[in-house]
Amino acid sequence: MYSLFLVSWLGLAVGAVATLHDGSLNIPPQAQVIDQRSFNTLNSVPPPSQVDGFSPFSPPGTSQESLKARPFHIYDEEFLDIIGPNPTLTLLNHTQSDPIFHEATVWYPAKDEMFFVQNAGAPAAGTGLEKSAIIQKISLSAITPSIANQRNASGSVKIEIVDSNPVVINPNGATNYKGQLLFMGEGQGEAIAPAMYLMNPEPPYNTTVILDNFFGRQFNSLNDVSINPRNGEIYFTDPTYGYTQDFRPPPALPKQVWRFDEATGVVRVAADGFQMPNGIAFSPNGKHVYITDTGIAQIDLDFSLPSTIYRYDVNEDGTLENRKAFAYVTPGLPDGIHVDTKGNVYAGCGDGVQVFNPSGKLIGKIYVGSVSANFQFAGEGRMVVLAETELYYATLAAEGAFPGKLYGD
Ligand SMILES: *[C@@H]1O[C@H](CO)[C@@H](O)[C@H](O)[C@H]1NC(C)=O
Ligand SMILES: *[C@@H]1O[C@H](CO)[C@@H](O)[C@H](O)[C@H]1NC(C)=O
Ligand SMILES: *[C@@H]1O[C@H](CO)[C@@H](O)[C@H](O)[C@H]1NC(C)=O
């Protein structure tokens, strides 16, 4: 028994290492294997003036076209379980330059709709100081299998403007919270403080501000949010992108991560020491929280600063400790971050959605070849990917951990 088990286990382990590179795996039609050994050495490695932290990388023997042609990139065999036998990626809509597909991707299961927001700081959107970014939504049930089987189905799904009332000013992050949607507003100028808005996901989309200060002081520009599934508290990030993007005054609080207990009204710091705290997501069992630091993007880019996903342990009392550098990301920066029910970590990066296993190894990508600031699972097997001027729909095998829901013990 024992030796038989050992032999077959060894066979499996050796087989697994060999198959990723010897072509004997069943690779789905929209997927391709990227062998990292193919670029451990390059004939010539260009200097930083030619290739910087935002340039997409084409490994030898590939081009941006070939990388986009089969967008599910398998870096490790583990990714096959995530994508399943027939993953698909479909372009649903695109704009000339207006970045209407930015962040705050949030799924409303009762109507099977995905909400998302326009980029609040982008000159091409005209948003920020003069005009607030808008919220829009699509119906996922309108995406039939025949749409999902096309690579380009641009225009086939209606995009609707969501007229929140009172208006959510410059929304950037969002999550599900107590059956409603919770948006992080970045504020506008000096007069409109960054705020947390609870929105009714059904018409008339009425909103209620539930937090807009810390002992009378404005936050900098609230960015992203996640609910601790063990205590129900709201954890959120407050970088200074409103300031670096010219629509908020200079910072008046540290760039840090906060927590808010709505039941008692208690607001307190959860973690500091960030250059730019950004995306945040609890692991499905609530024992860890992943927080991205996108310090690389200041007023100018500084490639010596983090583009990093950190992982903390979450204590019983909701405090965070044991900060660990979980993954450093290239190209671009890890912006929005979400987890699946098995604890794999997905980050919106400079070339699409990058996927890491729970020990921080890059196991695959959903490659769009440009900045994908955020994305969201819609339960099992479905994902919406936002790429600023492009809106994508993906089908795969993995199931997203629903925000605030506890999985396992
Ligand atoms: C997708 O189709 C639309 C409409 O047919 C077209 O305008 C657009 O260029 C196509 N995009 C890509 C990336 O092929
Ligand atoms: C994008 O969606 C809007 C709103 O539904 C529609 O008017 C437009 O034609 C679509 N554009 C493309 C290129 O898919
Ligand atoms: C929306 O309005 C209804 C009816 O007045 C109210 O019960 C609900 O609390 C409101 N929701 C929000 C998020 O403001």
Coordinates of C-alpha atoms and ligand atoms in Angstrom, one line a residue:
M1 CA 0.0 0.0 0.0
Y2 CA 2.6 2.5 1.2
S3 CA 5.1 1.9 -1.5
L4 CA 2.5 1.8 -4.2
F5 CA 1.2 5.1 -3.0
L6 CA 4.7 6.5 -2.9
V7 CA 5.5 5.3 -6.4
S8 CA 2.3 6.7 -7.9
W9 CA 2.8 10.0 -6.0
L10 CA 6.3 10.3 -7.3
G11 CA 5.1 9.5 -10.8
L12 CA 2.5 12.2 -10.6
A13 CA 4.9 14.8 -9.2
V14 CA 7.6 14.1 -11.8
G15 CA 4.9 14.0 -14.5
A16 CA 3.5 17.3 -13.4
V17 CA 6.9 19.0 -13.8
A18 CA 7.6 17.4 -17.1
T19 CA 4.1 18.0 -18.7
L20 CA 4.0 21.8 -18.4
H21 CA 6.9 22.1 -20.8
D22 CA 6.7 19.0 -23.0
G23 CA 3.5 19.8 -24.7
S24 CA 1.6 16.7 -23.4
L25 CA -0.9 18.8 -21.4
N26 CA -4.3 19.4 -22.8
I27 CA -4.1 23.1 -23.5
P28 CA -7.5 24.8 -24.0
P29 CA -7.9 26.6 -27.4
Q30 CA -7.7 30.1 -25.8
A31 CA -4.7 29.3 -23.6
Q32 CA -0.9 29.0 -24.0
V33 CA 2.0 27.9 -21.9
I34 CA 4.6 30.5 -21.0
D35 CA 7.9 28.8 -20.1
Q36 CA 9.8 31.1 -17.8
R37 CA 13.0 29.3 -18.6
S38 CA 12.7 30.8 -22.1
F39 CA 13.7 34.2 -20.8
N40 CA 15.9 33.6 -17.8
T41 CA 18.6 34.8 -20.1
L42 CA 18.1 37.2 -23.0
N43 CA 20.6 38.0 -25.7
S44 CA 20.6 41.6 -24.7
V45 CA 18.7 43.1 -21.8
P46 CA 17.5 46.7 -22.7
P47 CA 18.3 49.5 -20.3
P48 CA 15.7 51.2 -18.2
S49 CA 15.4 54.1 -20.7
Q50 CA 14.0 51.6 -23.2
V51 CA 12.1 49.2 -21.0
D52 CA 10.6 50.4 -17.8
G53 CA 8.1 49.0 -15.2
F54 CA 5.2 49.8 -17.4
S55 CA 6.3 48.2 -20.7
P56 CA 4.5 45.0 -21.5
F57 CA 7.0 42.1 -22.0
S58 CA 7.0 39.7 -24.9
P59 CA 9.0 36.6 -24.1
P60 CA 11.3 35.4 -26.9
G61 CA 9.2 33.7 -29.6
T62 CA 6.1 35.7 -28.8
S63 CA 4.6 39.0 -29.8
Q64 CA 1.9 41.2 -28.2
E65 CA -0.4 39.9 -30.9
S66 CA 0.3 36.2 -30.1
L67 CA 0.0 36.9 -26.4
K68 CA -3.4 38.4 -26.9
A69 CA -4.5 35.8 -29.4
R70 CA -4.6 33.1 -26.7
P71 CA -5.1 35.2 -23.6
F72 CA -5.0 32.6 -20.8
H73 CA -1.3 32.3 -20.0
I74 CA -0.3 29.2 -18.1
Y75 CA 2.7 29.8 -16.0
D76 CA 2.1 26.8 -13.8
E77 CA 0.0 23.7 -14.1
E78 CA -2.1 24.9 -11.2
F79 CA -3.6 27.4 -13.5
L80 CA -5.4 24.6 -15.5
D81 CA -7.7 24.0 -12.5
I82 CA -8.5 27.7 -12.5
I83 CA -9.3 28.1 -16.1
G84 CA -10.9 24.7 -16.8
P85 CA -11.0 23.0 -20.2
N86 CA -12.5 25.8 -22.2
P87 CA -12.0 29.3 -20.8
T88 CA -13.1 32.2 -23.0
L89 CA -12.4 36.0 -23.1
T90 CA -14.7 38.3 -25.0
L91 CA -14.5 42.0 -25.7
L92 CA -17.9 43.5 -24.8
N93 CA -17.4 47.2 -25.5
H94 CA -14.7 49.7 -26.2
T95 CA -14.4 53.5 -26.3
Q96 CA -12.0 55.8 -28.2
S97 CA -10.3 57.2 -25.2
D98 CA -12.8 57.7 -22.3
P99 CA -11.7 55.3 -19.5
I100 CA -15.3 54.4 -18.5
F101 CA -14.2 50.8 -17.5
H102 CA -12.0 51.6 -14.5
E103 CA -12.7 50.2 -11.1
A104 CA -15.3 49.5 -8.4
T105 CA -16.5 46.4 -10.2
V106 CA -19.2 45.0 -8.0
W107 CA -21.7 42.2 -8.7
Y108 CA -25.3 42.4 -7.6
P109 CA -26.5 38.8 -7.6
A110 CA -30.2 39.5 -7.1
K111 CA -30.4 41.0 -10.6
D112 CA -27.2 39.4 -12.0
E113 CA -25.8 42.8 -12.8
M114 CA -22.2 44.1 -12.7
F115 CA -21.6 47.7 -11.7
F116 CA -18.4 49.6 -12.5
V117 CA -17.1 53.2 -12.6
Q118 CA -15.3 55.6 -14.8
N119 CA -11.8 56.7 -14.0
A120 CA -12.0 59.7 -11.6
G121 CA -8.6 61.2 -12.3
A122 CA -8.0 60.7 -16.0
P123 CA -7.8 63.8 -18.2
A124 CA -9.4 61.8 -21.1
A125 CA -12.5 61.4 -18.9
G126 CA -12.7 65.0 -18.0
T127 CA -13.4 63.9 -14.4
G128 CA -11.9 64.9 -11.1
L129 CA -12.2 68.5 -10.2
E130 CA -14.9 69.7 -12.7
K131 CA -17.0 66.6 -13.1
S132 CA -17.6 63.4 -11.1
A133 CA -16.8 60.0 -12.5
I134 CA -20.0 58.1 -13.3
I135 CA -21.3 54.6 -12.3
Q136 CA -22.6 52.3 -15.0
K137 CA -23.8 48.7 -15.1
I138 CA -24.4 45.7 -17.4
S139 CA -26.7 42.8 -17.2
L140 CA -24.7 39.5 -17.1
S141 CA -27.7 37.4 -18.0
A142 CA -27.7 39.2 -21.3
I143 CA -24.4 37.6 -22.2
T144 CA -25.5 34.5 -23.9
P145 CA -23.1 31.5 -24.7
S146 CA -23.0 32.6 -28.3
I147 CA -21.7 36.0 -27.2
A148 CA -19.2 34.5 -24.8
N149 CA -17.9 32.3 -27.6
Q150 CA -16.9 35.3 -29.7
R151 CA -13.6 37.0 -29.1
N152 CA -15.0 40.3 -30.2
A153 CA -18.7 40.9 -29.4
S154 CA -18.3 44.7 -29.0
G155 CA -21.6 46.4 -28.8
S156 CA -23.7 43.3 -28.1
V157 CA -24.5 44.2 -24.4
K158 CA -26.2 47.4 -23.3
I159 CA -24.4 49.6 -20.9
E160 CA -26.6 51.6 -18.6
I161 CA -25.8 54.7 -16.6
V162 CA -26.7 54.5 -12.9
D163 CA -27.9 57.8 -11.6
S164 CA -27.0 57.6 -7.9
N165 CA -28.9 60.0 -5.7
P166 CA -27.4 62.0 -3.9
V167 CA -24.6 61.4 -6.4
V168 CA -21.6 59.3 -5.4
I169 CA -18.8 61.8 -6.0
N170 CA -15.8 60.3 -7.8
P171 CA -16.3 56.7 -6.9
N172 CA -13.2 54.5 -7.1
G173 CA -13.7 51.3 -5.1
A174 CA -16.8 49.3 -4.2
T175 CA -18.0 46.1 -2.5
N176 CA -21.1 44.3 -1.5
Y177 CA -22.2 45.2 2.0
K178 CA -25.4 44.0 3.8
G179 CA -27.2 43.4 0.5
Q180 CA -26.4 46.9 -0.8
L181 CA -23.4 48.4 -2.6
L182 CA -20.7 50.3 -0.7
F183 CA -18.7 52.8 -2.8
M184 CA -15.5 54.7 -1.8
G185 CA -15.7 58.2 -3.1
E186 CA -12.4 60.1 -3.6
G187 CA -13.9 63.5 -3.0
Q188 CA -13.6 66.6 -5.1
G189 CA -11.6 69.8 -4.5
E190 CA -11.5 71.1 -1.0
A191 CA -15.2 71.3 -0.5
I192 CA -16.3 67.7 -1.1
A193 CA -14.8 65.4 1.4
P194 CA -13.9 61.8 0.4
A195 CA -16.7 59.6 1.7
M196 CA -18.2 56.1 2.0
Y197 CA -21.6 55.9 0.3
L198 CA -24.0 53.1 0.7
M199 CA -26.1 52.7 -2.5
N200 CA -29.4 50.9 -3.0
P201 CA -28.6 48.6 -6.0
E202 CA -32.1 49.0 -7.3
P203 CA -33.8 52.2 -8.7
P204 CA -33.9 55.0 -7.6
Y205 CA -30.3 54.1 -6.5
N206 CA -30.6 56.3 -3.4
T207 CA -27.5 56.7 -1.4
T208 CA -26.5 57.4 2.2
V209 CA -23.1 58.6 3.3
I210 CA -22.0 56.4 6.3
L211 CA -18.5 57.9 6.9
D212 CA -16.8 61.1 5.7
N213 CA -14.2 62.1 8.4
F214 CA -11.8 61.1 11.1
F215 CA -12.5 63.3 14.2
G216 CA -13.3 66.2 11.9
R217 CA -10.5 65.7 9.4
Q218 CA -11.0 64.8 5.8
F219 CA -9.5 61.6 4.4
N220 CA -7.2 62.0 1.4
S221 CA -9.0 60.1 -1.4
L222 CA -10.7 56.9 -0.3
N223 CA -9.7 54.2 -2.8
D224 CA -10.8 50.6 -2.1
V225 CA -12.6 48.5 0.4
S226 CA -13.0 45.0 1.7
I227 CA -15.3 43.5 4.4
N228 CA -13.6 41.3 7.1
P229 CA -15.7 38.1 6.9
R230 CA -15.0 37.3 10.6
N231 CA -16.1 40.6 12.2
G232 CA -18.1 42.3 9.4
E233 CA -16.0 45.5 9.7
I234 CA -15.2 47.7 6.7
Y235 CA -11.5 47.9 5.9
F236 CA -10.4 50.6 3.4
T237 CA -7.4 52.3 1.9
D238 CA -6.7 56.0 1.7
P239 CA -3.8 56.9 -0.7
T240 CA -3.3 60.4 -2.1
Y241 CA -4.3 59.8 -5.7
G242 CA -6.8 62.6 -5.6
Y243 CA -3.9 64.9 -4.9
T244 CA -1.4 63.4 -7.4
Q245 CA -4.2 63.6 -10.0
D246 CA -4.9 67.3 -9.2
F247 CA -8.4 67.1 -7.8
R248 CA -7.8 67.0 -4.1
P249 CA -5.7 69.2 -1.8
P250 CA -2.3 68.1 -0.4
P251 CA -2.5 65.2 2.0
A252 CA -3.5 65.9 5.5
L253 CA -3.4 62.4 6.9
P254 CA -0.9 59.5 6.4
K255 CA -1.4 57.2 3.5
Q256 CA -2.8 54.2 5.4
V257 CA -5.4 51.5 5.8
W258 CA -8.3 52.0 8.1
R259 CA -11.1 50.0 9.6
F260 CA -14.7 51.1 10.4
D261 CA -17.1 49.3 12.7
E262 CA -20.5 50.7 11.6
A263 CA -22.3 49.3 14.6
T264 CA -20.2 51.2 17.1
G265 CA -19.0 54.1 14.9
V266 CA -15.4 53.3 15.8
V267 CA -12.8 54.3 13.1
R268 CA -9.2 53.4 13.6
V269 CA -6.0 52.7 11.7
A270 CA -5.4 49.1 10.6
A271 CA -2.0 49.4 9.0
D272 CA 0.5 52.0 8.0
G273 CA 3.9 52.3 6.3
F274 CA 2.5 52.4 2.8
Q275 CA 3.7 54.5 -0.1
M276 CA 0.2 54.2 -1.7
P277 CA -2.2 51.7 -0.1
N278 CA -4.6 50.6 -2.9
G279 CA -6.4 47.3 -3.4
I280 CA -7.5 45.2 -0.4
A281 CA -9.1 41.7 -0.2
F282 CA -9.5 39.3 2.7
S283 CA -8.7 35.6 2.1
P284 CA -11.8 33.4 1.9
N285 CA -11.2 32.1 5.5
G286 CA -10.6 35.6 6.8
K287 CA -7.2 34.6 8.3
H288 CA -5.2 36.9 5.9
V289 CA -5.7 40.2 4.2
Y290 CA -3.9 41.2 1.0
I291 CA -3.2 44.9 0.5
T292 CA -1.5 46.3 -2.5
D293 CA 1.1 49.2 -2.4
T294 CA 1.2 51.0 -5.7
G295 CA 3.9 53.5 -4.5
I296 CA 5.5 53.2 -8.0
A297 CA 2.8 55.6 -9.1
Q298 CA 3.3 59.0 -7.4
I299 CA 3.0 62.3 -9.2
D300 CA 5.7 60.8 -11.4
L301 CA 6.6 57.2 -11.7
D302 CA 9.3 56.0 -9.2
F303 CA 10.4 52.5 -10.2
S304 CA 12.3 52.1 -6.9
L305 CA 9.0 52.2 -4.9
P306 CA 6.6 49.2 -4.4
S307 CA 4.4 47.6 -7.0
T308 CA 3.7 45.0 -4.4
I309 CA 1.1 42.8 -2.9
Y310 CA 1.5 42.5 0.9
R311 CA -0.1 39.9 3.1
Y312 CA -1.0 40.3 6.7
D313 CA -2.3 37.8 9.3
V314 CA -5.7 38.9 10.6
N315 CA -6.1 38.3 14.3
E316 CA -9.3 37.3 16.1
D317 CA -9.7 40.9 17.3
G318 CA -9.4 42.2 13.7
T319 CA -5.9 43.7 14.1
L320 CA -3.4 43.0 11.4
E321 CA 0.2 41.8 11.9
N322 CA 3.1 40.0 10.2
R323 CA 3.3 42.0 7.0
K324 CA 4.9 39.9 4.3
A325 CA 5.9 40.8 0.8
F326 CA 3.6 38.4 -1.0
A327 CA 4.3 39.3 -4.7
Y328 CA 6.0 42.0 -6.6
V329 CA 4.3 42.7 -9.9
T330 CA 5.4 43.8 -13.4
P331 CA 4.4 45.4 -15.7
G332 CA 2.5 48.3 -14.1
L333 CA 1.1 47.9 -10.6
P334 CA -1.3 45.6 -8.7
D335 CA -4.4 47.8 -8.4
G336 CA -7.6 45.9 -7.6
I337 CA -7.3 42.6 -5.9
H338 CA -9.7 39.7 -5.3
V339 CA -9.6 36.0 -4.2
D340 CA -11.3 32.8 -5.3
T341 CA -12.8 30.3 -2.9
K342 CA -9.6 28.3 -2.9
G343 CA -7.5 31.2 -1.7
N344 CA -5.8 32.1 -5.0
V345 CA -5.1 35.8 -5.4
Y346 CA -6.0 37.8 -8.5
A347 CA -4.6 41.2 -9.2
G348 CA -5.4 43.8 -11.9
C349 CA -2.0 44.7 -13.4
G350 CA -0.4 46.5 -16.3
D351 CA -1.1 43.6 -18.7
G352 CA -4.3 42.1 -17.4
V353 CA -5.3 40.0 -14.5
Q354 CA -2.3 38.1 -12.9
V355 CA -3.1 35.1 -10.7
F356 CA -1.0 33.9 -7.7
N357 CA -1.3 30.8 -5.7
P358 CA -1.6 31.2 -1.9
S359 CA 2.2 31.1 -1.5
G360 CA 2.6 34.0 -3.9
K361 CA 3.8 32.2 -7.0
L362 CA 2.5 33.6 -10.4
I363 CA 0.6 30.7 -11.9
G364 CA -1.2 32.4 -14.8
K365 CA -2.6 35.5 -16.4
I366 CA -5.7 36.6 -18.2
Y367 CA -3.8 38.7 -20.7
V368 CA -5.3 41.8 -22.2
G369 CA -2.0 43.6 -23.0
S370 CA -2.9 46.8 -21.3
V371 CA -3.7 48.2 -17.9
S372 CA -6.5 46.4 -16.1
A373 CA -7.1 48.3 -12.9
N374 CA -9.9 46.1 -11.7
F375 CA -12.2 43.1 -12.4
Q376 CA -14.7 41.0 -10.5
F377 CA -16.0 37.5 -10.3
A378 CA -19.7 36.9 -10.7
G379 CA -19.9 33.8 -8.6
E380 CA -18.7 30.6 -10.2
G381 CA -17.0 30.6 -13.6
R382 CA -17.6 34.2 -14.7
M383 CA -15.5 37.3 -14.5
V384 CA -15.7 40.9 -15.8
V385 CA -12.4 42.5 -16.6
L386 CA -12.1 46.3 -16.9
A387 CA -9.3 47.7 -19.0
E388 CA -10.0 51.4 -19.0
T389 CA -11.2 51.8 -22.6
E390 CA -12.1 48.1 -23.0
L391 CA -14.7 45.9 -21.2
Y392 CA -14.1 42.1 -21.2
Y393 CA -16.1 39.1 -20.1
A394 CA -14.3 35.9 -19.1
T395 CA -15.6 32.4 -18.4
L396 CA -13.3 30.0 -16.5
A397 CA -13.6 27.3 -13.8
A398 CA -12.8 29.2 -10.6
E399 CA -15.3 30.6 -8.2
G400 CA -14.8 34.0 -6.7
A401 CA -15.1 34.4 -2.9
F402 CA -18.1 36.6 -2.4
P403 CA -17.1 39.8 -0.5
G404 CA -17.7 39.5 3.2
K405 CA -18.6 35.8 3.1
L406 CA -16.6 33.4 5.3
Y407 CA -15.4 30.2 3.6
G408 CA -14.0 27.3 5.7
D409 CA -13.2 27.6 9.4
Ligands
LIG1 C1 -14.2 44.6 -32.5 O1 -15.3 44.9 -33.3 C2 -15.6 46.2 -33.4 C3 -17.0 46.3 -34.1 O2 -17.1 45.4 -35.1 C4 -14.5 46.9 -34.2 O3 -14.8 48.3 -34.3 C5 -13.2 46.8 -33.3 O4 -12.1 47.3 -34.0 C6 -12.9 45.3 -33.0 N1 -11.9 45.3 -32.0 C7 -10.9 44.4 -32.0 C8 -9.9 44.5 -31.0 O5 -10.8 43.5 -32.9
LIG2 C1 -20.8 50.5 -26.0 O1 -22.0 50.5 -25.3 C2 -22.8 51.7 -25.6 C3 -24.0 51.7 -24.6 O2 -24.7 50.5 -24.6 C4 -23.3 51.6 -27.0 O3 -24.0 52.8 -27.4 C5 -22.0 51.6 -27.9 O4 -22.4 51.4 -29.3 C6 -21.1 50.4 -27.5 N1 -19.9 50.6 -28.3 C7 -19.1 49.6 -28.7 C8 -18.0 50.0 -29.5 O5 -19.3 48.4 -28.4
LIG3 C1 -33.2 54.1 0.1 O1 -34.5 54.5 0.3 C2 -35.3 53.6 1.1 C3 -36.7 54.2 1.2 O2 -36.7 55.4 1.7 C4 -34.7 53.4 2.4 O3 -35.4 52.5 3.2 C5 -33.3 52.9 2.3 O4 -32.6 52.8 3.5 C6 -32.5 53.8 1.3 N1 -31.2 53.2 1.1 C7 -30.0 53.9 1.1 C8 -28.8 53.1 0.8 O5 -30.0 55.1 1.3

